[in-house]
Steps between C-alpha positions, in 0.01 A plus 500: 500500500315305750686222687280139495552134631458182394543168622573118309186426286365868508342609087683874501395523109201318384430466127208629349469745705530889400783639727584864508867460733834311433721316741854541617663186680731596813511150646388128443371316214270538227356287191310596195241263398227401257158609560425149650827476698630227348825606259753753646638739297753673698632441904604874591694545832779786373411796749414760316265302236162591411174352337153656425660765271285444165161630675695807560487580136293253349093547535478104531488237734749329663624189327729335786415412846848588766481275821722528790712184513675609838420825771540805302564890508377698177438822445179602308485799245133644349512674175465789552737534776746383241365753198504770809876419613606439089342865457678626803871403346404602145570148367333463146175328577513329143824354537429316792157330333744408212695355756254318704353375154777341425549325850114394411608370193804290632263360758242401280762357257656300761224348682358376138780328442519348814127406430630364146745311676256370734319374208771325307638355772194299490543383147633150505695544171667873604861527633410703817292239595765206474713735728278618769327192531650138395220342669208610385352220318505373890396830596210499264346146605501630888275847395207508723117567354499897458183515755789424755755789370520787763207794473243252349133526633545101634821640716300780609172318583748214674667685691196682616335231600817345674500866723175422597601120591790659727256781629235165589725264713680855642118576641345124504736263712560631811129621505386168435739362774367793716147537438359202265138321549455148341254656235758810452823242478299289277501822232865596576595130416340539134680815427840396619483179306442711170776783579707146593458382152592865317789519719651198433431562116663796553793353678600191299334554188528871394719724675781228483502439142259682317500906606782672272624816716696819406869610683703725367280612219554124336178260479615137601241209414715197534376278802865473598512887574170474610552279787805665579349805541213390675737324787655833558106686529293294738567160381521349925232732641216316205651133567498519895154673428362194304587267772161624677326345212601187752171635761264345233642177533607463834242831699737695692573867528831411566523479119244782416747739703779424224308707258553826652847447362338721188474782710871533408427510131228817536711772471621316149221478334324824644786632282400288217182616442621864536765413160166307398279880552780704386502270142154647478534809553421537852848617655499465892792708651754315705404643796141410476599147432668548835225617707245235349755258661524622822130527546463178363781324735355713779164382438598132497712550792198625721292231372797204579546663800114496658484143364830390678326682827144336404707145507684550844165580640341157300781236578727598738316690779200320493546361840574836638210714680703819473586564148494832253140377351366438829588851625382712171111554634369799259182450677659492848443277823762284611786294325388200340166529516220551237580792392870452402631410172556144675325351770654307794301176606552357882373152393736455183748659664584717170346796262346431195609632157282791489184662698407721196233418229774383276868418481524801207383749809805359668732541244373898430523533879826360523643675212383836630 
């Protein structure tokens, strides 16, 4: 058997798919889920349990996905290792199909009635629902419009678009602070005023009240739950974020620097649109979810970095002759003259902003 690992969140078992290996738990927990993720079947954290056993014996997909819930241990077992090892200890290779059939059979017997329960809960006139859920006519009122249930193509465009947002201010703002022209700032303006507006739709308007979310395998749509949830997940980060919206009214970048709060949200919904992929069949592994962040952070790191360095030059050392911009001279000759990144002026007794053709030949030259 060959020894694997998985952390929270990882899909050991997706369904659908045609598997040829079973699974033995040795430590952590596991749940079996629907297809779409959203009803649980079983929670499995015995050592010693195992999933994936039907495609061992059964020429057919299969019909559960098994997520990690915590860090796990399992063991994984191919076919025919087990036919070879079954074949080794002479155990009747029929018997144990008629066995595993009939584990198949409980399972599939089980998780349709918990899907028949699932259903009849939702009857207002059946028992089960007057005991699970006294509420509901309440409960019912407060469902949001299905375009806003998790997995939807509005959630997925959404939160697309609101990665991009993040990705925007993460690259925009301290360039603009660093590096802006009148013409160029003019642009910038325009753009943040629109990303302004979707954020704060986002904010207030949707992600408080209206975007149902999954946890624990259980689909929760009531705006109570909703904005409870949402407090816990990045509720501060998006308010202190919206403050900036403040620049339009009062020009500052005092305000504009607030939005690079949403930085702090990235990682979040990089892994949103990976659940978003993986709902469509395009499964990124855990570890290449990883690396995209790390590049990504580093990128934006380099970038906030040269800008913060760009700035010191702009602002702070401007009345200094001897400075990090006045010494780079790719072309040579001496410090602070013409051919320096910055050149130092007797008269004005300070450097200007930058000595090459444009401020963007600064910025690749000071990034480099």
């Amino acid at each position: 058997m060959r020894q694997l690992v998985f952390c929270a969140g990882d899909i050991i078992i997706h369904a659908g798919d045609m598997g040829s290996e079973m699974f033995f738990l040795d430590r952590g927990t596991v749940r079996v889920m629907s297809s779409d993720h959203k009803t649980v079947y079983a929670t499995l954290s015995q050592r010693g349990a195992f999933f994936g056993e039907t495609c061992l014996f059964l020429n057919k997909p299969r019909s559960t996905s098994v997520c990690a819930q915590t860090f796990c241990d399992v063991f994984q077992l191919g076919k025919e290792d087990l036919f070879n090892e079954l074949k080794r200890r002479d155990i009747d290779l029929a018997q144990m199909r008629e066995l595993f059939f009939n584990i198949h059979r409980e399972n599939e017997r089980r998780n349709k009635a918990i899907e028949g329960n699932l259903i009849r809960c939702k009857e207002p006139q059946s028992k089960l629902n007057k005991i699970i859920d006294a509420d509901n006519q309440e409960s019912n009122e407060q469902m949001v419009p299905k375009i806003f249930l998790p997995g939807t193509s509005f959630r997925f465009i959404w939160d697309v678009f609101t990665t991009l947002g993040i990705i925007y201010y993460a690259l925009s703002v301290l360039y603009q602070i660093a590096f802006r022209t009148v013409d160029e700032e003019n642009t910038a303006v325009g753009i943040e005023i629109l990303f302004d507006l979707f954020f704060i739709i986002d904010c207030y308007t949707l992600r408080s009240t209206q975007f149902a979310f999954v946890e624990n395998g259980i689909l929760h749509q009531s705006k109570g739950d909703i904005i409870k949830h949402y407090k816990k997940n990045g509720m501060i980060p998006d308010v202190v974020a919206s403050i900036s919206l403040l620049d339009i009214i009062f020009p500052s970048y005092h305000f504009r620097l607030l939005s690079l709060v949403r930085i702090l949200r990235l990682p979040y919904f990089l892994d949103s649109l990976c659940a978003h992929l993986d709902e469509r069949g395009i499964r990124i592994s855990l570890a290449s979810n990883l690396l995209a962040k790390i590049v990504l952070l580093y990128m934006i790191a380099c970038h906030e970095i040269s800008c913060i360095w760009f700035i010191i030059h702009r602002y702070v050392e401007r009345g200094k002759e001897l400075t990090w911009a006045t010494s780079d001279c790719p072309l040579g000759g001496d410090t602070g003259s013409d051919t320096c990144l910055a050149m130092w002026s007797d008269e004005l007794q300070q450097h200007n902003v930058c000595n090459m053709d444009s401020l963007n030949d600064c910025y690749i030259r000071g990034s480099s």
